[in-house]
Coordinates of C-alpha atoms in Angstrom, one line a residue:
X1140 CA -6.1 -13.9 18.2
X1141 CA -5.9 -17.7 18.3
X1142 CA -4.1 -19.3 15.3
X1143 CA -3.9 -23.1 14.7
X1144 CA -1.1 -22.6 12.2
X1145 CA 1.0 -20.7 14.8
X1146 CA 0.2 -23.3 17.5
X1147 CA 1.3 -26.1 15.2
X1148 CA 4.5 -24.4 14.2
X1149 CA 3.7 -24.3 10.5
X1150 CA 3.6 -20.5 10.3
X1151 CA 5.5 -18.1 12.6
X1152 CA 5.0 -14.9 10.5
X1153 CA 3.0 -13.3 13.4
X1154 CA 5.9 -13.1 15.8
X1155 CA 3.9 -11.2 18.4
X1156 CA 0.9 -13.5 18.4
X1157 CA 0.0 -14.4 22.0
X1158 CA 0.9 -10.9 23.3
X1159 CA -2.1 -8.8 24.4
X1160 CA -2.8 -6.3 21.7
X1161 CA -2.6 -3.2 23.9
X1162 CA 0.9 -4.4 24.9
X1163 CA 1.8 -4.8 21.3
X1164 CA 0.7 -1.2 20.5
X1165 CA 2.4 0.3 23.5
X1166 CA 5.7 -1.5 22.5
X1167 CA 5.5 0.0 19.0
X1168 CA 5.0 3.5 20.4
X1169 CA 8.0 3.0 22.7
X1170 CA 10.1 1.6 19.9
X1171 CA 9.3 4.6 17.6
X1172 CA 9.9 7.2 20.3
X1173 CA 13.2 5.5 21.3
X1174 CA 14.5 5.4 17.8
X1175 CA 13.5 9.0 17.0
X1176 CA 14.7 10.1 20.4
X1177 CA 18.2 9.8 19.2
X1178 CA 17.5 12.3 16.4
X1179 CA 18.2 15.9 17.7
X1180 CA 15.5 17.4 15.5
X1181 CA 12.9 15.1 17.2
X1182 CA 13.5 16.3 20.7
X1183 CA 10.4 18.5 21.0
X1184 CA 8.1 16.4 18.9
X1185 CA 4.4 16.2 20.1
X1186 CA 3.3 12.5 19.9
X1187 CA -0.4 12.0 19.1
X1188 CA -2.3 9.1 20.4
X1189 CA -1.5 5.9 18.4
X1190 CA -4.0 4.6 15.9
X1191 CA -5.0 1.0 16.8
X1192 CA -6.3 -1.7 14.4
X1193 CA -8.5 -4.7 14.8
X1194 CA -6.1 -7.4 15.9
X1195 CA -7.6 -9.9 13.4
X1196 CA -9.4 -9.8 10.1
X1197 CA -7.8 -6.6 9.1
X1198 CA -5.9 -7.5 5.9
X1199 CA -7.4 -6.4 2.6
X1200 CA -4.7 -8.4 0.7
X1201 CA -3.8 -12.1 0.4
X1202 CA -0.5 -12.9 -1.2
X1203 CA -0.6 -16.6 -1.4
X1204 CA 2.2 -18.9 -2.7
X1205 CA 0.7 -21.8 -4.6
X1206 CA 2.1 -25.3 -3.9
X1207 CA 0.9 -28.8 -3.8
X1208 CA -0.7 -30.4 -6.9
X1209 CA -3.3 -29.5 -9.4
X1210 CA -5.8 -31.7 -7.6
X1211 CA -4.8 -30.7 -4.1
X1212 CA -3.3 -27.1 -4.3
X1213 CA -2.1 -25.3 -1.3
X1214 CA -2.5 -21.5 -0.9
X1215 CA -0.1 -20.1 1.6
X1216 CA 3.6 -20.2 2.0
X1217 CA 6.5 -22.7 1.3
X1218 CA 8.3 -24.6 4.0
X1219 CA 12.1 -24.8 4.2
X1220 CA 12.1 -27.6 1.6
X1221 CA 10.0 -25.6 -0.9
X1222 CA 6.8 -27.5 -0.2
X1223 CA 3.4 -25.8 0.0
X1224 CA 1.9 -25.0 3.4
X1225 CA -1.8 -24.2 3.1
X1226 CA -2.9 -21.1 5.1
X1227 CA -6.4 -20.5 3.7
X1228 CA -7.7 -20.1 7.2
X1229 CA -5.3 -17.3 8.2
X1230 CA -7.1 -15.1 10.8
X1231 CA -5.5 -11.9 9.5
X1232 CA -7.6 -11.9 6.3
X1233 CA -10.8 -10.0 6.2
X1234 CA -13.8 -12.4 6.2
X1235 CA -14.8 -12.0 2.5
X1236 CA -11.2 -12.4 1.5
X1237 CA -10.9 -15.6 3.5
X1238 CA -14.2 -16.9 2.0
X1239 CA -12.8 -16.4 -1.5
X1240 CA -9.7 -18.5 -1.1
X1241 CA -11.3 -22.0 -1.2
X1242 CA -13.1 -21.0 -4.3
X1243 CA -9.8 -19.9 -5.9
X1244 CA -8.2 -23.2 -4.9
X1245 CA -11.1 -25.0 -6.6
X1246 CA -10.5 -22.9 -9.7
X1247 CA -6.8 -23.9 -9.8
X1248 CA -8.1 -27.5 -10.1
X1249 CA -10.9 -26.7 -12.5
X1250 CA -8.6 -24.8 -14.9
X1251 CA -5.7 -27.4 -14.4
X1252 CA -3.2 -24.7 -13.3
X1253 CA -0.2 -26.7 -12.3
X1254 CA 1.4 -25.2 -9.2
X1255 CA 5.0 -24.2 -9.7
X1256 CA 7.4 -26.6 -8.0
X1257 CA 10.3 -24.5 -6.8
X1258 CA 12.8 -27.3 -6.1
X1259 CA 12.1 -29.0 -9.5
X1260 CA 11.6 -25.7 -11.4
X1261 CA 8.5 -26.9 -13.2
X1262 CA 4.9 -25.9 -13.3
X1263 CA 3.0 -22.7 -14.0
X1264 CA 1.1 -21.1 -11.2
X1265 CA 3.3 -19.3 -8.7
X1266 CA 1.1 -17.0 -6.7
X1267 CA -2.6 -16.0 -6.2
X1268 CA -2.9 -12.4 -5.2
X1269 CA -6.2 -11.2 -4.0
X1270 CA -7.3 -7.7 -3.0
X1271 CA -10.6 -6.8 -1.2
X1272 CA -12.3 -3.4 -1.4
X1273 CA -14.4 -1.8 1.3
X1274 CA -17.4 -2.6 -0.8
X1275 CA -16.6 -6.4 -0.7
X1276 CA -15.4 -6.5 -4.3
X1277 CA -12.3 -8.5 -5.3
X1278 CA -9.4 -8.3 -7.6
X1279 CA -7.6 -11.6 -8.3
X1280 CA -4.3 -11.9 -10.0
X1281 CA -2.8 -15.3 -11.1
X1282 CA 1.0 -15.0 -11.3
X1283 CA 2.1 -17.6 -13.9
X1284 CA 5.4 -18.7 -15.4
X1285 CA 4.2 -18.2 -19.0
X1286 CA 1.0 -17.5 -21.1
X1287 CA 0.5 -21.2 -21.6
X1288 CA -2.5 -21.4 -19.2
X1289 CA -4.2 -18.3 -20.5
X1290 CA -6.7 -20.2 -22.7
X1291 CA -7.8 -22.4 -19.8
X1292 CA -8.2 -19.5 -17.4
X1293 CA -10.4 -17.7 -20.0
X1294 CA -12.4 -20.8 -20.6
X1295 CA -13.3 -21.3 -16.9
X1296 CA -13.4 -17.7 -15.9
X1297 CA -17.3 -17.5 -16.3
X1298 CA -17.5 -20.2 -13.6
X1299 CA -15.3 -18.2 -11.3
X1300 CA -17.2 -14.9 -11.9
X1301 CA -20.5 -16.8 -11.2
X1302 CA -19.3 -18.4 -8.0
X1303 CA -17.7 -15.1 -6.7
X1304 CA -20.3 -12.4 -7.6
X1305 CA -18.1 -9.7 -6.0
X1306 CA -15.2 -10.5 -8.4
X1307 CA -14.5 -7.4 -10.5
X1308 CA -11.0 -7.7 -11.9
X1309 CA -9.1 -10.8 -12.9
X1310 CA -5.7 -10.9 -14.6
X1311 CA -2.7 -13.0 -15.4
X1312 CA 0.7 -11.7 -14.4
X1313 CA 3.6 -13.3 -16.2
X1314 CA 6.7 -13.9 -14.1
X1315 CA 9.0 -16.3 -16.0
X1316 CA 12.1 -16.1 -13.9
X1317 CA 13.1 -18.6 -11.2
X1318 CA 13.7 -16.2 -8.4
X1319 CA 12.0 -14.8 -5.3
X1320 CA 10.1 -12.1 -7.2
X1321 CA 6.4 -11.7 -6.5
X1322 CA 5.3 -10.6 -9.9
X1323 CA 6.5 -9.8 -13.4
X1324 CA 6.2 -6.8 -15.7
X1325 CA 3.5 -8.1 -18.0
X1326 CA -0.1 -8.0 -17.0
X1327 CA -3.0 -9.5 -19.0
X1328 CA -6.4 -8.3 -17.8
X1329 CA -9.1 -10.8 -18.5
X1330 CA -12.2 -8.9 -17.3
X1331 CA -13.9 -5.8 -18.7
X1332 CA -13.1 -3.9 -15.5
X1333 CA -9.4 -3.1 -15.1
X1334 CA -9.4 -1.4 -11.8
X1335 CA -10.9 -2.0 -8.3
X1336 CA -12.6 0.8 -6.5
X1337 CA -11.0 1.3 -3.0
X1338 CA -13.1 3.6 -0.9
X1339 CA -11.0 5.1 1.9
X1340 CA -11.5 8.2 3.9
X1341 CA -13.9 9.7 1.5
X1342 CA -11.7 9.0 -1.5
X1343 CA -12.7 6.6 -4.3
X1344 CA -9.2 5.3 -5.3
X1345 CA -8.9 3.3 -8.5
X1346 CA -6.5 0.4 -8.0
X1347 CA -5.1 -1.2 -11.1
X1348 CA -3.4 -4.7 -10.9
X1349 CA 0.2 -3.5 -10.4
X1350 CA -0.6 -0.6 -8.2
X1351 CA 0.4 -0.5 -4.5
X1352 CA -2.2 0.0 -1.8
X1353 CA -1.9 -0.2 2.0
X1354 CA -2.7 -3.6 3.5
X1355 CA -5.0 -2.2 6.2
X1356 CA -7.9 -0.1 4.8
X1357 CA -9.1 1.2 8.2
X1358 CA -5.7 2.4 9.3
X1359 CA -4.9 3.7 5.8
X1360 CA -8.0 5.9 6.2
X1361 CA -6.7 7.3 9.5
X1362 CA -3.3 7.9 7.9
X1363 CA -4.7 9.9 5.0
X1364 CA -7.0 11.8 7.4
X1365 CA -4.0 12.8 9.6
X1366 CA -2.1 13.8 6.5
X1367 CA -5.0 16.0 5.4
X1368 CA -5.2 17.6 8.9
X1369 CA -1.5 18.5 8.7
X1370 CA -1.9 19.9 5.2
X1371 CA -4.7 22.1 6.4
X1372 CA -2.5 23.3 9.2
X1373 CA 0.4 24.1 6.9
X1374 CA -1.8 25.5 4.1
X1375 CA 0.8 25.1 1.3
X1376 CA 0.3 26.7 -2.1
X1377 CA 2.2 23.8 -3.7
X1378 CA 2.6 20.1 -2.8
X1379 CA 4.7 17.3 -4.1
X1380 CA 3.7 13.7 -3.1
X1381 CA 6.8 11.6 -3.8
X1382 CA 6.4 7.8 -3.9
X1383 CA 2.7 8.7 -4.3
X1384 CA 1.4 5.2 -5.2
X1385 CA -2.2 5.4 -6.3
X1386 CA -2.3 9.0 -5.0
X1387 CA -3.8 8.7 -1.5
X1388 CA -1.8 11.5 0.1
X1389 CA -1.9 13.8 -2.9
X1390 CA -5.6 13.5 -3.4
X1391 CA -6.3 13.9 0.3
X1392 CA -4.1 17.0 0.3
X1393 CA -5.8 18.5 -2.7
X1394 CA -9.2 18.0 -1.0
X1395 CA -7.9 19.4 2.3
X1396 CA -6.8 22.5 0.5
X1397 CA -10.3 23.0 -0.8
X1398 CA -9.4 21.8 -4.3
X1399 CA -12.8 20.7 -5.2
X1400 CA -14.9 21.9 -8.2
X1401 CA -17.9 22.8 -6.0
X1402 CA -15.8 24.9 -3.6
X1403 CA -16.5 22.7 -0.6
X1404 CA -13.8 21.8 1.9
X1405 CA -13.9 18.1 2.8
X1406 CA -13.4 17.5 6.5
X1407 CA -14.4 21.0 7.5
X1408 CA -17.4 21.7 9.7
X1409 CA -20.8 22.3 8.1
X1410 CA -20.6 25.9 9.0
X1411 CA -17.3 26.5 7.2
X1412 CA -17.4 29.1 4.4
X1413 CA -17.1 27.7 0.9
X1414 CA -14.6 28.9 -1.6
X1415 CA -15.0 29.2 -5.4
X1416 CA -13.7 26.5 -7.7
X1417 CA -11.1 24.7 -5.6
X1418 CA -9.2 27.8 -4.5
X1419 CA -7.1 28.9 -1.5
X1420 CA -8.4 31.8 0.6
X1421 CA -6.6 34.3 -1.5
X1422 CA -8.2 33.0 -4.7
X1423 CA -5.2 31.0 -6.0
X1424 CA -5.4 27.4 -7.0
X1425 CA -3.2 25.0 -5.0
X1426 CA -0.8 22.9 -7.1
X1427 CA -0.6 19.3 -6.1
X1428 CA 1.7 16.9 -8.0
X1429 CA 2.3 13.2 -7.3
X1430 CA 5.4 11.4 -8.5
X1431 CA 5.5 7.6 -8.7
X1432 CA 7.8 5.2 -10.6
X1433 CA 5.0 2.7 -11.4
X1434 CA 3.1 3.7 -14.5
X1435 CA 0.2 1.6 -13.4
X1436 CA -0.1 3.4 -10.1
X1437 CA 0.1 6.8 -11.9
X1438 CA -2.7 5.6 -14.3
X1439 CA -4.8 4.7 -11.2
X1440 CA -4.2 8.0 -9.5
X1441 CA -5.0 10.0 -12.7
X1442 CA -8.2 8.1 -13.1
X1443 CA -9.3 8.8 -9.5
X1444 CA -8.4 12.5 -9.9
X1445 CA -10.4 12.8 -13.2
X1446 CA -13.5 10.9 -12.0
X1447 CA -13.7 12.8 -8.7
X1448 CA -12.9 16.1 -10.2
X1449 CA -9.8 16.7 -7.9
X1450 CA -7.2 18.9 -9.7
X1451 CA -4.1 16.9 -8.7
X1452 CA -1.5 15.9 -11.3
X1453 CA 0.5 12.7 -11.5
X1454 CA 3.6 11.8 -13.4
X1455 CA 5.6 8.6 -13.7
X1456 CA 9.2 8.9 -12.6
X1457 CA 11.9 8.2 -10.0
X1458 CA 11.2 10.3 -6.9
X1459 CA 14.9 11.1 -6.3
X1460 CA 15.7 11.9 -9.9
X1461 CA 12.7 14.2 -10.1
X1462 CA 13.7 16.2 -7.0
X1463 CA 17.3 16.5 -8.0
X1464 CA 16.3 17.8 -11.5
X1465 CA 14.2 20.6 -10.0
X1466 CA 15.3 24.2 -10.2
X1467 CA 15.5 26.0 -6.8
X1468 CA 12.8 28.4 -7.8
X1469 CA 10.3 25.5 -8.3
X1470 CA 10.7 23.9 -4.8
X1471 CA 7.2 23.4 -3.3
X1472 CA 5.9 24.5 0.1
X1473 CA 5.3 20.9 1.2
X1474 CA 6.8 17.6 0.2
X1475 CA 5.1 14.4 1.2
X1476 CA 7.2 11.3 1.2
X1477 CA 6.1 7.7 1.7
X1478 CA 9.1 5.6 0.7
X1479 CA 9.5 1.8 0.8
X1480 CA 11.2 0.2 3.8
X1481 CA 14.7 1.2 2.6
X1482 CA 13.8 4.8 3.3
X1483 CA 14.7 7.9 1.2
X1484 CA 18.4 7.2 1.0
X1485 CA 21.2 9.8 1.2
X1486 CA 20.6 11.6 -2.1
X1487 CA 16.9 12.5 -1.5
X1488 CA 17.4 13.2 2.2
X1489 CA 20.3 15.6 1.4
X1490 CA 18.2 17.3 -1.2
X1491 CA 15.3 17.8 1.3
X1492 CA 17.9 19.3 3.7
X1493 CA 19.4 21.7 1.2
X1494 CA 16.4 22.5 -0.9
X1495 CA 14.8 25.0 1.4
X1496 CA 11.5 23.1 1.4
X1497 CA 9.7 24.6 4.5
X1498 CA 7.6 21.5 5.4
X1499 CA 7.8 17.7 4.9
X1500 CA 5.3 15.1 5.7
X1501 CA 7.2 11.8 6.1
X1502 CA 5.2 8.6 6.4
X1503 CA 7.4 5.6 7.1
X1504 CA 6.9 1.8 7.4
X1505 CA 10.4 1.5 8.9
X1506 CA 11.2 3.7 11.8
X1507 CA 14.9 2.7 11.6
X1508 CA 15.4 4.1 8.1
X1509 CA 13.2 7.1 9.1
X1510 CA 15.6 7.9 11.9
X1511 CA 18.6 7.6 9.6
X1512 CA 17.0 9.9 7.0
X1513 CA 16.2 12.4 9.7
X1514 CA 19.8 12.5 10.9
X1515 CA 20.6 13.7 7.4
X1516 CA 18.0 16.5 7.6
X1517 CA 18.9 18.4 10.8
X1518 CA 17.3 21.6 9.6
X1519 CA 13.9 19.9 9.5
X1520 CA 12.4 19.5 13.0
X1521 CA 9.6 17.1 13.8
X1522 CA 6.6 19.0 15.0
X1523 CA 4.2 16.1 15.4
X1524 CA 4.4 12.3 15.1
X1525 CA 2.0 9.4 15.3
X1526 CA 2.3 5.6 15.3
X1527 CA -0.4 3.9 13.2
X1528 CA -0.6 0.1 13.6
X1529 CA -0.9 -1.1 10.1
X1530 CA 0.4 -4.6 10.9
X1531 CA -0.9 -6.1 14.2
X1532 CA 0.7 -9.3 15.5
X1533 CA 4.0 -8.3 14.0
X1534 CA 6.8 -5.8 15.0
X1535 CA 6.0 -3.6 12.0
X1536 CA 4.0 -0.4 12.0
X1537 CA 3.6 3.0 10.2
X1538 CA 4.9 6.2 11.8
X1539 CA 3.9 9.5 10.3
X1540 CA 5.7 12.8 11.0
X1541 CA 5.3 16.4 10.2
X1542 CA 8.6 18.3 9.9
X1543 CA 9.1 22.1 9.6
X1544 CA 12.3 23.9 8.7
X1545 CA 13.9 25.8 11.6
X1546 CA 17.2 26.8 10.1

């Protein structure tokens, strides 16, 4: 991928830009295998072929810092002096996403949304956050310092909806503090629709404004598909999806177990025998539960489950606290964990080690913290692992592992 911003030295976020993409992917596989090679329980792991991504145009999200002036806003990043650097032409963004950014910059001017000046601590508009669905529909969130610009945004919103016909959800997020925090707790939805439909891997996931979703839709679909395949292999009667987000893994697991009202088994061959009413082969109903600290994400997951008739349950709460409060008799057959970059941490890793959970599906965006967590879980051996390149042009990637108890 050729990038004028990188060549000019104004943005160096893509630290691997210029390296052939096959070399990038091979280096990530080597990195993951080397890190996990130091973990005794990973010695016999079977590594599946890595999942590649398009090297450009793959991002479904644009997280743009707003700088400049009302009449000449920049959407991109800030330089070392806190001045706006415009990156509207970033080649990582999907084409419809990139096409929306100049329109949103024009809206900043039309609605007179004064960009927040970080050094001077004045202004209103801090970020513009844009998410693109597989159907080409958009969610746009304006992160503002206060509710002062709300009336102007509402006044000019019909223009924006007319110019961007794929725009479905628009909101104001209020983040009043002067610190490096992307968004605040308060969200004001300005459109009739309050969620964006993200179609991925046969699931229609509802994404509300403060819900997390993977940056790369194509690779996310592969991640959920691999998770579903491992679930079919393990055939658990009960599943917990900790850090479940909008429920991708939990919902994929429920479907993989045949938990559909019509008795069909998604992903199975056309000749596979159906089962009544979302049941396991012995007639029992699988119990799938997702736990997520974000109430917005739980609302998204619950909406998806109800609209698609998938009998998975979701609760809002801290993943570690939920696990530690569980009675030994209630430990599930499979725990899925997809934590943030900091990993599980000692408390949850120790609980997984001592709980007796027979199987764990661990999806990680940081192989270093994954390796540290695995060191604390020596009784859980990696059976299979796979690198999925969620973030081309950078050193980051996703690595998914299936662990089974051997002691």
